[in-house]
PDB file of C-alpha atoms in Angstrom:
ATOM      1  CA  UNK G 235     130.578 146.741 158.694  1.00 74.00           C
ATOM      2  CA  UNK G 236     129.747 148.035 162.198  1.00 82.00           C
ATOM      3  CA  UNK G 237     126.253 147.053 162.328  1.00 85.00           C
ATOM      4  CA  UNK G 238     124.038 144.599 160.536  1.00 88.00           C
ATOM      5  CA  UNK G 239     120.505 143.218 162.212  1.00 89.00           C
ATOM      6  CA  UNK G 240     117.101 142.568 160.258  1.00 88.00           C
ATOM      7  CA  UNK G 241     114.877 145.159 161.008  1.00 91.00           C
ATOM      8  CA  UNK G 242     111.442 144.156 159.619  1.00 89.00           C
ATOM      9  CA  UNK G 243     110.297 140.756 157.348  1.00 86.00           C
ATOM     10  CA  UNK G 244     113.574 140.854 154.612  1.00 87.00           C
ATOM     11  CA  UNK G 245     114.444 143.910 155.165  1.00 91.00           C
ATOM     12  CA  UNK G 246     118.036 144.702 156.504  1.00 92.00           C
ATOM     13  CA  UNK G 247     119.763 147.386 158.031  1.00 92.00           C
ATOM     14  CA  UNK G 248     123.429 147.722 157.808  1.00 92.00           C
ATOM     15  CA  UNK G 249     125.836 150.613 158.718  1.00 94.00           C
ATOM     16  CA  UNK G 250     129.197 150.855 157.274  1.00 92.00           C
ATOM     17  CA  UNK G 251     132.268 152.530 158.144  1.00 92.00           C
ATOM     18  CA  UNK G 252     132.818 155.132 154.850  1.00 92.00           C
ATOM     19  CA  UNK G 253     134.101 158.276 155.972  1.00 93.00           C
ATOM     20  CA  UNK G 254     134.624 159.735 152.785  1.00 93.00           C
ATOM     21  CA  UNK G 255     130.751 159.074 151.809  1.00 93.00           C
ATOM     22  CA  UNK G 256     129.153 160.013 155.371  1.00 93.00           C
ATOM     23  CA  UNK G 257     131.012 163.410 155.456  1.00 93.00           C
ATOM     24  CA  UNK G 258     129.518 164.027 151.600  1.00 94.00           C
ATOM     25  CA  UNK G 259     126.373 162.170 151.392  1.00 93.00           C
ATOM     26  CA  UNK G 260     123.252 164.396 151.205  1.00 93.00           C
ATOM     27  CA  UNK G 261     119.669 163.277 151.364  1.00 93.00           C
ATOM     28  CA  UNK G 262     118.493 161.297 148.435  1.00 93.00           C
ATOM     29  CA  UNK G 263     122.051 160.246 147.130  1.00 94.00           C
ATOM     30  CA  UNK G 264     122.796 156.855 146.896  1.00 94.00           C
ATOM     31  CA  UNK G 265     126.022 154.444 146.713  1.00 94.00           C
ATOM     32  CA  UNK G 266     126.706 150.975 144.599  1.00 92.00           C
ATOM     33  CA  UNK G 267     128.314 148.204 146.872  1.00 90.00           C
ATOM     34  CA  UNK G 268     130.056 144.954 146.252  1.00 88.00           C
ATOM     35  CA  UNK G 269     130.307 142.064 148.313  1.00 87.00           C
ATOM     36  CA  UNK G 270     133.074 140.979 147.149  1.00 83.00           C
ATOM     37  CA  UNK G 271     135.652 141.648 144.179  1.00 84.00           C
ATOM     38  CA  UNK G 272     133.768 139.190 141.442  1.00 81.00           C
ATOM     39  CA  UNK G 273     130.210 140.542 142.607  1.00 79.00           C
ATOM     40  CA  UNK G 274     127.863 142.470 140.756  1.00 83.00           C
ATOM     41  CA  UNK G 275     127.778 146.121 142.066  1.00 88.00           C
ATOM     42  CA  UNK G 276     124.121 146.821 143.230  1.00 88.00           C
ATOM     43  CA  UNK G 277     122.925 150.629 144.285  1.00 91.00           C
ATOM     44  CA  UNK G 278     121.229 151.269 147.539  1.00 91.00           C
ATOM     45  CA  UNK G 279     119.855 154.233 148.896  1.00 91.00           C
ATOM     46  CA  UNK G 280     121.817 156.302 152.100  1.00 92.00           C
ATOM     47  CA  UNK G 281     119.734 156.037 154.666  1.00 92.00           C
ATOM     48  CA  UNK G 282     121.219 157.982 156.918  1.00 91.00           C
ATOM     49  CA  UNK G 283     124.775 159.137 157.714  1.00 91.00           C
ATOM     50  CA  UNK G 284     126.692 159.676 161.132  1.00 90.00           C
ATOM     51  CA  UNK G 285     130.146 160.506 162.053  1.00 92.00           C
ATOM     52  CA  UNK G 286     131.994 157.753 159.491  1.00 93.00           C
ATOM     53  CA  UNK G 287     129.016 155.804 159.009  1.00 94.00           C
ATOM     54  CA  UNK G 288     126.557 155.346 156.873  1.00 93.00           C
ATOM     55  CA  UNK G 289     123.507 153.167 157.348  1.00 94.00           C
ATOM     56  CA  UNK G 290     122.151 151.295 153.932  1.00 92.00           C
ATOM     57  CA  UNK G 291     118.814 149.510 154.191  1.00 93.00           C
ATOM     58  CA  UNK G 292     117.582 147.015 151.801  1.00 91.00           C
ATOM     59  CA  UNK G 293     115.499 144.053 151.062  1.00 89.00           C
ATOM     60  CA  UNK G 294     116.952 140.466 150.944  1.00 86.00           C
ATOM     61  CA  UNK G 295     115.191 140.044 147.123  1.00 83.00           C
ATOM     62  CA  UNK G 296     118.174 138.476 145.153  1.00 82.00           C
ATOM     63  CA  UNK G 297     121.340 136.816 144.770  1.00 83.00           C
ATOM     64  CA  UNK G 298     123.192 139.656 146.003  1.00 86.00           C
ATOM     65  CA  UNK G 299     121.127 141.198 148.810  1.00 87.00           C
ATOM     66  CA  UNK G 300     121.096 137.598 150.306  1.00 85.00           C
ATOM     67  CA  UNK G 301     124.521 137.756 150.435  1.00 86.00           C
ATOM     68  CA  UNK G 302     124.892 141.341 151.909  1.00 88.00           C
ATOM     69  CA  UNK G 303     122.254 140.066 154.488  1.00 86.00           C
ATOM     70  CA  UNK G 304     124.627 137.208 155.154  1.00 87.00           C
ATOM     71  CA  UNK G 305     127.445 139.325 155.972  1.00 87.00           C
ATOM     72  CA  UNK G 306     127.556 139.552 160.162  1.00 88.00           C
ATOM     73  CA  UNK G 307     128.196 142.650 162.386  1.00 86.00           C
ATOM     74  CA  UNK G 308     132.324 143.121 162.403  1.00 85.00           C
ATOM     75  CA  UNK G 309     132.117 141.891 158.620  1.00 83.00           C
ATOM     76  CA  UNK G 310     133.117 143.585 155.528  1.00 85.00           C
ATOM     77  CA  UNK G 311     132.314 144.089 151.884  1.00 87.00           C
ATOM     78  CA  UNK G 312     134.481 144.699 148.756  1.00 87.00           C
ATOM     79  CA  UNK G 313     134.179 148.299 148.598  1.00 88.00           C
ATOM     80  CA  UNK G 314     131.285 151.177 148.668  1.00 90.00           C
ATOM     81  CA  UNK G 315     131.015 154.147 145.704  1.00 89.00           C
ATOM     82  CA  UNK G 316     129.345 157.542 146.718  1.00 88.00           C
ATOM     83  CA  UNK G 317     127.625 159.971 146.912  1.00 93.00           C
ATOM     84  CA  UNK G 318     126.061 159.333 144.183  1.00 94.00           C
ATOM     85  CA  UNK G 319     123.494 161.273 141.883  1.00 93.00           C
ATOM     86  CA  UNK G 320     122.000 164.338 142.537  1.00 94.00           C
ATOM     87  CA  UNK G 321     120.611 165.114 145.807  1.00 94.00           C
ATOM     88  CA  UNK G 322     117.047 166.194 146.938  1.00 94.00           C
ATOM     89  CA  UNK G 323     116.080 169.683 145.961  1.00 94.00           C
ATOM     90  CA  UNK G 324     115.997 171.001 149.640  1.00 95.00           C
ATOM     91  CA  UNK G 325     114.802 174.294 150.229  1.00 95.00           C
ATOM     92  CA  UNK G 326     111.785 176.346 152.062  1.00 95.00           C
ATOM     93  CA  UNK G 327     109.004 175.206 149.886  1.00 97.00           C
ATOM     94  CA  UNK G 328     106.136 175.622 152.879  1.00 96.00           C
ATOM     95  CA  UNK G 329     104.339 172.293 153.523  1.00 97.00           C
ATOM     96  CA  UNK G 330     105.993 169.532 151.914  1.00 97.00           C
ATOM     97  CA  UNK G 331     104.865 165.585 152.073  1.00 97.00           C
ATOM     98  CA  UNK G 332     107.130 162.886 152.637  1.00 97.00           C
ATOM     99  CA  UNK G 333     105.439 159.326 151.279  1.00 97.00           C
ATOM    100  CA  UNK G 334     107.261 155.992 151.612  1.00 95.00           C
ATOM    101  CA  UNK G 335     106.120 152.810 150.709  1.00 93.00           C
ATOM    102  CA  UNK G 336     107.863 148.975 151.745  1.00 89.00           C
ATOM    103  CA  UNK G 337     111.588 149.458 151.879  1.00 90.00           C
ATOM    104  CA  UNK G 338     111.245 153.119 150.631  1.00 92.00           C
ATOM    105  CA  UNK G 339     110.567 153.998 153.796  1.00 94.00           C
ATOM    106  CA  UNK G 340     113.814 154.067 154.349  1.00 92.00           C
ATOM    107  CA  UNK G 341     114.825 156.769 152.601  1.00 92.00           C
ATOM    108  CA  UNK G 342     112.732 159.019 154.474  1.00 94.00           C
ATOM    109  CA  UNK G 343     113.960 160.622 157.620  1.00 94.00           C
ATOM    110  CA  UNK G 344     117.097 161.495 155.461  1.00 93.00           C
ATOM    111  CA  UNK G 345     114.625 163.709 153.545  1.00 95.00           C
ATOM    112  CA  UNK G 346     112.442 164.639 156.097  1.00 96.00           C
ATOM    113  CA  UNK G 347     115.597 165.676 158.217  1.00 94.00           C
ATOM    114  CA  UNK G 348     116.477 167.977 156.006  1.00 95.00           C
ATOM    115  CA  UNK G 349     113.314 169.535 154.710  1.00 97.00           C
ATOM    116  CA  UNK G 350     112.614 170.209 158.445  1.00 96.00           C
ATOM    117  CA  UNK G 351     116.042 171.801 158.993  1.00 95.00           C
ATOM    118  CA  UNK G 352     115.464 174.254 156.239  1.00 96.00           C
ATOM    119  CA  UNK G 353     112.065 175.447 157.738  1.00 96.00           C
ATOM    120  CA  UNK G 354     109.557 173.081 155.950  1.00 97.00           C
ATOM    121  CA  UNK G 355     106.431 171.556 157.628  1.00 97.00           C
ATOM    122  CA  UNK G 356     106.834 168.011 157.089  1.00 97.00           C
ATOM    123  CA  UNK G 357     103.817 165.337 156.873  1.00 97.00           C
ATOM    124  CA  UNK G 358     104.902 162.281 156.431  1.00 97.00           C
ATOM    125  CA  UNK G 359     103.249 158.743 155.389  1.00 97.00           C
ATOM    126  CA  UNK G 360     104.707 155.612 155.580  1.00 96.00           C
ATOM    127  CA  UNK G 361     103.006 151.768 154.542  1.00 94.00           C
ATOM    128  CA  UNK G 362     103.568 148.552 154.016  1.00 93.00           C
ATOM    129  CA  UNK G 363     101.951 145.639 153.461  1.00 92.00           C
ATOM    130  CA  UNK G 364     101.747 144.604 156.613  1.00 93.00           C
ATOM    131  CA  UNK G 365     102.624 145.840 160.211  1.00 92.00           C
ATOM    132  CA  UNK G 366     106.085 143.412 160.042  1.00 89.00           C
ATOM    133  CA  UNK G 367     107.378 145.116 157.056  1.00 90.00           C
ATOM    134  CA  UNK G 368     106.825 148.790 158.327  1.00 92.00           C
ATOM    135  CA  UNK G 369     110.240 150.391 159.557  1.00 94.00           C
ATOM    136  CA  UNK G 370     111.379 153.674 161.050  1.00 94.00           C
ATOM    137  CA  UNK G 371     108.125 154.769 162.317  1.00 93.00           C
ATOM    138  CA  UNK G 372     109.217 156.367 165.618  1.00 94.00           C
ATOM    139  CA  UNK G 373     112.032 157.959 163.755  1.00 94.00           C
ATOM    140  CA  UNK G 374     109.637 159.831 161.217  1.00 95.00           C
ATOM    141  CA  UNK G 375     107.257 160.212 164.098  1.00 95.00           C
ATOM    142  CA  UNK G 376     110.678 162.303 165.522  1.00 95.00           C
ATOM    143  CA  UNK G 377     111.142 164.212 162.980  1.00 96.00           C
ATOM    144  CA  UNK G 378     107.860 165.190 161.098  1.00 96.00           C
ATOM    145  CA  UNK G 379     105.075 167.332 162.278  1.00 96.00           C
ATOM    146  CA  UNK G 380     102.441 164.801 161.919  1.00 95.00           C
ATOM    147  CA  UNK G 381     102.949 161.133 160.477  1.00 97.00           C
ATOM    148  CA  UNK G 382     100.388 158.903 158.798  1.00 97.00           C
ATOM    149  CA  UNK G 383     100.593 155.159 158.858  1.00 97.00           C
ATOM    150  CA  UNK G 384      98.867 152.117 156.653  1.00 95.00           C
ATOM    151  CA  UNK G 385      99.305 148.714 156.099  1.00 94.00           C
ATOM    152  CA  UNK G 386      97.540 147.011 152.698  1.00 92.00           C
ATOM    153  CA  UNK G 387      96.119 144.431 155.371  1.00 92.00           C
ATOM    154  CA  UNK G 388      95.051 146.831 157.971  1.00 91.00           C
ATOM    155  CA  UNK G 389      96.956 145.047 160.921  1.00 93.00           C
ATOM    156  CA  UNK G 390      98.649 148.548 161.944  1.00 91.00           C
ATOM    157  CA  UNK G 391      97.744 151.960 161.124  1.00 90.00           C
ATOM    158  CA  UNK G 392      94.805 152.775 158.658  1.00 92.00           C
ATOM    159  CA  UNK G 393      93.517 149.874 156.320  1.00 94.00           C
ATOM    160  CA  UNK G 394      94.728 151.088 153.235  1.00 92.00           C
ATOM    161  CA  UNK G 395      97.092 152.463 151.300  1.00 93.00           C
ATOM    162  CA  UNK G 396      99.380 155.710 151.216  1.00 93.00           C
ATOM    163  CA  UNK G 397      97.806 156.804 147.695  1.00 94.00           C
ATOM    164  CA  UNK G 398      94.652 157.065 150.079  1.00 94.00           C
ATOM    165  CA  UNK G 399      95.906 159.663 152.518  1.00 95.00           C
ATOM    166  CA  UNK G 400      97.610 161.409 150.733  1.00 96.00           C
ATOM    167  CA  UNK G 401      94.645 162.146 148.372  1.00 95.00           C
ATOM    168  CA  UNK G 402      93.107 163.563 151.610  1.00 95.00           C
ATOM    169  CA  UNK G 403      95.768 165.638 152.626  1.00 96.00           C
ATOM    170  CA  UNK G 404      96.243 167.610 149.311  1.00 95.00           C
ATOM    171  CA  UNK G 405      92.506 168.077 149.044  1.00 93.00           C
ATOM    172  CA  UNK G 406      92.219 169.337 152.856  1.00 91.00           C
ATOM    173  CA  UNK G 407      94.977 171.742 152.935  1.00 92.00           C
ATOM    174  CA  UNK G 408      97.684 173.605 150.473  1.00 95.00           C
ATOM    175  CA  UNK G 409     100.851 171.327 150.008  1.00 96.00           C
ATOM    176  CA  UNK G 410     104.083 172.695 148.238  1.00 96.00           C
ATOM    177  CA  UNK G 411     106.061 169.465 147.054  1.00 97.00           C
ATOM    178  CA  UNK G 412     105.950 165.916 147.965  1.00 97.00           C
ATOM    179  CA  UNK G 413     108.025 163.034 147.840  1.00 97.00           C
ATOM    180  CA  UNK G 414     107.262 159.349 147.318  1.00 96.00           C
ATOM    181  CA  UNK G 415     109.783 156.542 147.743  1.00 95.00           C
ATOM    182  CA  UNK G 416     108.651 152.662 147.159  1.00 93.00           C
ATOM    183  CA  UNK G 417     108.332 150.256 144.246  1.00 91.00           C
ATOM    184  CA  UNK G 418     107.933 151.924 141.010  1.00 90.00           C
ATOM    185  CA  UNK G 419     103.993 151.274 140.751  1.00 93.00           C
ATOM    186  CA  UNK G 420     103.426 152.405 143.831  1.00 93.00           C
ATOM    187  CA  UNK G 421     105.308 155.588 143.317  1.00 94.00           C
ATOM    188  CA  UNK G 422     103.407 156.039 139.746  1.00 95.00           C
ATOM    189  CA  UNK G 423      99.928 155.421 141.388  1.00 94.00           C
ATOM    190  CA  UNK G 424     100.400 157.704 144.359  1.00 95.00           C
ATOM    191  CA  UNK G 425     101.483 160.290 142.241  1.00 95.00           C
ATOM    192  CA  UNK G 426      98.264 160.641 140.800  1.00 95.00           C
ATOM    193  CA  UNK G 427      96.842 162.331 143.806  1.00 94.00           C
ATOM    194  CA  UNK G 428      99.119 165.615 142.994  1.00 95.00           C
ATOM    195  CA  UNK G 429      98.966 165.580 139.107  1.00 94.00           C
ATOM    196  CA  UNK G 430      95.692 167.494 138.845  1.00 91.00           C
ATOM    197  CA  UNK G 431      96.621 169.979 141.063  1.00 92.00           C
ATOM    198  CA  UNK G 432      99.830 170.593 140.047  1.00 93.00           C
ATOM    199  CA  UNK G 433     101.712 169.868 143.353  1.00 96.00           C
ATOM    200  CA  UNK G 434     106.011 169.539 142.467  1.00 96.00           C
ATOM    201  CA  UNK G 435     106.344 165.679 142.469  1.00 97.00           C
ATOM    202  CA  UNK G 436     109.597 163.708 143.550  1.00 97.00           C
ATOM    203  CA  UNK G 437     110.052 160.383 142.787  1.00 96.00           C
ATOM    204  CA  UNK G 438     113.317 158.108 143.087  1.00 93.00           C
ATOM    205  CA  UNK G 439     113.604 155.959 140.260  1.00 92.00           C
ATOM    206  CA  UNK G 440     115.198 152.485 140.777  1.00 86.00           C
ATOM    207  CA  UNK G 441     116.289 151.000 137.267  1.00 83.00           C
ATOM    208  CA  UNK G 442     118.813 148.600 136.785  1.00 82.00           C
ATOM    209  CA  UNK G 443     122.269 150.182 137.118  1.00 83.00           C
ATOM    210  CA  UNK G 444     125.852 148.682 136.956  1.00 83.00           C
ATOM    211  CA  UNK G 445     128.280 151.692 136.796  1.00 81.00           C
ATOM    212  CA  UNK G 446     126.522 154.759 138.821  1.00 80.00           C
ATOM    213  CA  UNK G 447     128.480 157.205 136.689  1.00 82.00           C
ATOM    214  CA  UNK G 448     126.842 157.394 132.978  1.00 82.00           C
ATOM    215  CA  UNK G 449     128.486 154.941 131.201  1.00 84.00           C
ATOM    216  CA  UNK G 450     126.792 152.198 130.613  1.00 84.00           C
ATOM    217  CA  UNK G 451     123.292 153.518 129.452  1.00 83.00           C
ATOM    218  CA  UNK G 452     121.354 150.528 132.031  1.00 84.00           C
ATOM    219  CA  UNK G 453     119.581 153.110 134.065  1.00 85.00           C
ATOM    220  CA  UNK G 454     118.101 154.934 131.299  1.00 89.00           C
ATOM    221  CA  UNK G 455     114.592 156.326 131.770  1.00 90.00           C
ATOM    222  CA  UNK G 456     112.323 157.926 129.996  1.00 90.00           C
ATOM    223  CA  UNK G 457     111.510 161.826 131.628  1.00 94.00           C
ATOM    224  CA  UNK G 458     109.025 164.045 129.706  1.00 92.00           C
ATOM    225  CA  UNK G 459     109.883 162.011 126.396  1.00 92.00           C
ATOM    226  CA  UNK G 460     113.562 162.272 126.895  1.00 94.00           C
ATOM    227  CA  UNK G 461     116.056 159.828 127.823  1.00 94.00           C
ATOM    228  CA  UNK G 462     118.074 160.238 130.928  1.00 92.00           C
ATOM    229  CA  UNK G 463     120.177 158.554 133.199  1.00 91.00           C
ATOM    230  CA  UNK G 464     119.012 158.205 136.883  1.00 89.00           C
ATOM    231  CA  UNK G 465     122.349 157.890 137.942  1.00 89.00           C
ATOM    232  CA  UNK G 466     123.526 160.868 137.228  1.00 92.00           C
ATOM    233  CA  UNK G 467     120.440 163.379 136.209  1.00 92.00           C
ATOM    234  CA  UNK G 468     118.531 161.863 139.012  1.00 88.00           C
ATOM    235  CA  UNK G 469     117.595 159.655 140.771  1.00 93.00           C
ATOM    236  CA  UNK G 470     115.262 161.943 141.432  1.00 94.00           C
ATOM    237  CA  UNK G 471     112.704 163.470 138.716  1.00 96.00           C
ATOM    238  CA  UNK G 472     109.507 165.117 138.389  1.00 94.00           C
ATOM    239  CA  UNK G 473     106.702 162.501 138.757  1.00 95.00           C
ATOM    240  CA  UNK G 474     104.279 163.514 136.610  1.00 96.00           C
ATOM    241  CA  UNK G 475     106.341 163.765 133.491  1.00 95.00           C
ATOM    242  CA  UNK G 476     108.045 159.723 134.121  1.00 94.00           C
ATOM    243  CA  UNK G 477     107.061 156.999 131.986  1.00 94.00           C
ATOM    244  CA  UNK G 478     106.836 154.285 134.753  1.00 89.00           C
ATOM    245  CA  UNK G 479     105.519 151.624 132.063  1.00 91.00           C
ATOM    246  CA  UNK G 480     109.239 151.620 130.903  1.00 90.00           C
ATOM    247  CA  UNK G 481     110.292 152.035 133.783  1.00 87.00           C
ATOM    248  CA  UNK G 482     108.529 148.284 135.048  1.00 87.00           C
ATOM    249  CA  UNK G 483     109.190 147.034 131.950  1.00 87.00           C
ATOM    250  CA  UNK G 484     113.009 147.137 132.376  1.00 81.00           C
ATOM    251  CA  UNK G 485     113.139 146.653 136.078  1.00 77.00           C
ATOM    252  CA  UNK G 486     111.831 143.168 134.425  1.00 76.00           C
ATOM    253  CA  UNK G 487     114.083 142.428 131.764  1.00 72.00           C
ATOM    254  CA  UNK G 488     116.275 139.976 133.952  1.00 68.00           C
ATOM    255  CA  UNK G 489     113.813 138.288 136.029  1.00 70.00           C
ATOM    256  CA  UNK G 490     114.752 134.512 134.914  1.00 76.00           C
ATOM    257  CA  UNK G 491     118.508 135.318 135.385  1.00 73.00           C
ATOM    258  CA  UNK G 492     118.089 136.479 138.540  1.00 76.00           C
ATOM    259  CA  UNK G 493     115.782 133.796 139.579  1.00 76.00           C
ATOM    260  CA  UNK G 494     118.236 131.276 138.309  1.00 76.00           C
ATOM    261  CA  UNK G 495     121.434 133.118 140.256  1.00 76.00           C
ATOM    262  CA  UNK G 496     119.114 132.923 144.048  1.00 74.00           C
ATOM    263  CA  UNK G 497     118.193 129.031 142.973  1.00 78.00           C
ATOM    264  CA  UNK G 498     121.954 128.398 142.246  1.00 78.00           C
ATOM    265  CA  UNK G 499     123.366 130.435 145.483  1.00 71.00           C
ATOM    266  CA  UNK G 500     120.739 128.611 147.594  1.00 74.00           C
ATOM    267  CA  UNK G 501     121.312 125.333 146.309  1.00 74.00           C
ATOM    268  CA  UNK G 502     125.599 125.778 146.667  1.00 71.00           C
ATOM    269  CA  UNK G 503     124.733 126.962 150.509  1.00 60.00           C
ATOM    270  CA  UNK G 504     127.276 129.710 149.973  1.00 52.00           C
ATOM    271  CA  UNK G 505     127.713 133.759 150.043  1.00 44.00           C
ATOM    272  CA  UNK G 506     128.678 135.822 147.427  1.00 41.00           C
ATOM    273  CA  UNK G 507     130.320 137.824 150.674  1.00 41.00           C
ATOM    274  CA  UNK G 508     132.723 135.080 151.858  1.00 41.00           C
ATOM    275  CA  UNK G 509     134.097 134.557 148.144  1.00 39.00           C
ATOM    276  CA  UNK G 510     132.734 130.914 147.699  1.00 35.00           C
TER     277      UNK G 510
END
């Protein structure tokens, strides 16, 4: 691991040495890590990619990203899977919106980037819930055209929140697609602002997942009353036509377990990353 520094309140950056993902990975893939070789394998979002890196971002939440967070500049982790999954449908749609909420933000400029590059108008939005957990804003500021900022508490941007904007923008001018990256209620709330206008709708789905290649069935989602794995049909699908009730519901399904593995790791004083 070349690089590893906290970059807002929890949230991590890290950037790993993975030649054979950097010089493959394409905006909105992802990759599954492990710590170590009895650790659970957790997915994570590429960030970005240069030369043989790549940079991951994450929040410190559980068991395992407390660990990861742990793990010191010069360190290393068990191993790193990717590309994975499909990645974003890039091409010239005309005026596209870029909306990332928390750590989603940090899927962004990877998105942006490339939108930009093939001859898009990019607006982006970015918030958080407040001004400590907001991250990459001069980058997007780089990259985009114009960039909107909130915070839920109003300590840095607009008092608000990016479902707000966003409802302005699309009712102000024509927009072609839009993206929205965060926590799966924010992503199903925001994309209510497009649904009655009809506006293409990406949203990257975050389910539990253990293999990243189809095998297992965790990720399963429910997309226009089918079932489908975000792993390898998405993670990215149409926003209108996901069932993010589901969705929540099964993000939830291990929430004493995991509370129980954090109390446990916490209580031993020891990371999952130096084998203890």
């Amino acid at each position: 691991m070349e690089k590893s520094n906290e970059i807002a309140d929890k949230i991590f950056e890290i950037w790993v040495d993975a030649p054979h993902v950097a010089r493959n990975a394409q905006a909105g893939q992802f990759v599954i890590i492990r710590t170590n070789e009895t650790g659970e394998r957790i997915p994570l979002t590429i960030s970005r990619a240069s030369g043989d890196l790549v940079r991951i971002v994450f929040m410190a939440v559980g068991k395992t990203t407390h660990a990861l967070a742990a793990i010191k500049s010069g360190g290393s982790i068990a191993d790193i899977v990717g590309p994975l999954g499909h990645p974003s449908e890039v091409k010239s749609w005309g005026t596209c919106v870029i909306v990332g909420g928390g750590a989603g933000i940090s899927s962004t400029p990877c998105i942006a980037e490339a939108l930009k590059a093939a001859g898009n108008k990019v607006i982006g939005i970015i918030g958080a819930r407040n001004a400590g957990m907001l991250i990459f804003e001069d980058e997007m500021r780089e990259i985009c055209d114009e960039l909107h900022v909130t915070t839920d508490d109003g300590s840095k941007g607009r008092h608000g929140f990016a479902a707000d904007v966003l409802k302005e923008i699309v009712a102000d001018q024509k927009i072609d697609a839009v993206w929205i990256i965060g926590p799966a209620i924010m992503m199903k709330i925001t994309s209510m602002a497009t649904r009655d206008k009809g506006i293409k709708t990406f949203v990257s789905l975050n389910p539990i997942m253990v293999d990243g290649t189809g095998m297992c069935g965790s990720c399963r989602c429910q997309v226009a009353g089918k079932t489908v794995f975000a792993c390898v049909d998405g993670p990215e699908f149409d926003a209108h036509e996901v069932d993010f009730d589901l969705l929540m519901q099964r993000q939830r399904y291990y929430m004493e377990q995991e509370k129980e593995a954090i109390a446990l790791w916490n209580q031993q004083g020891c990371s999952c990353a130096e084998g203890k």
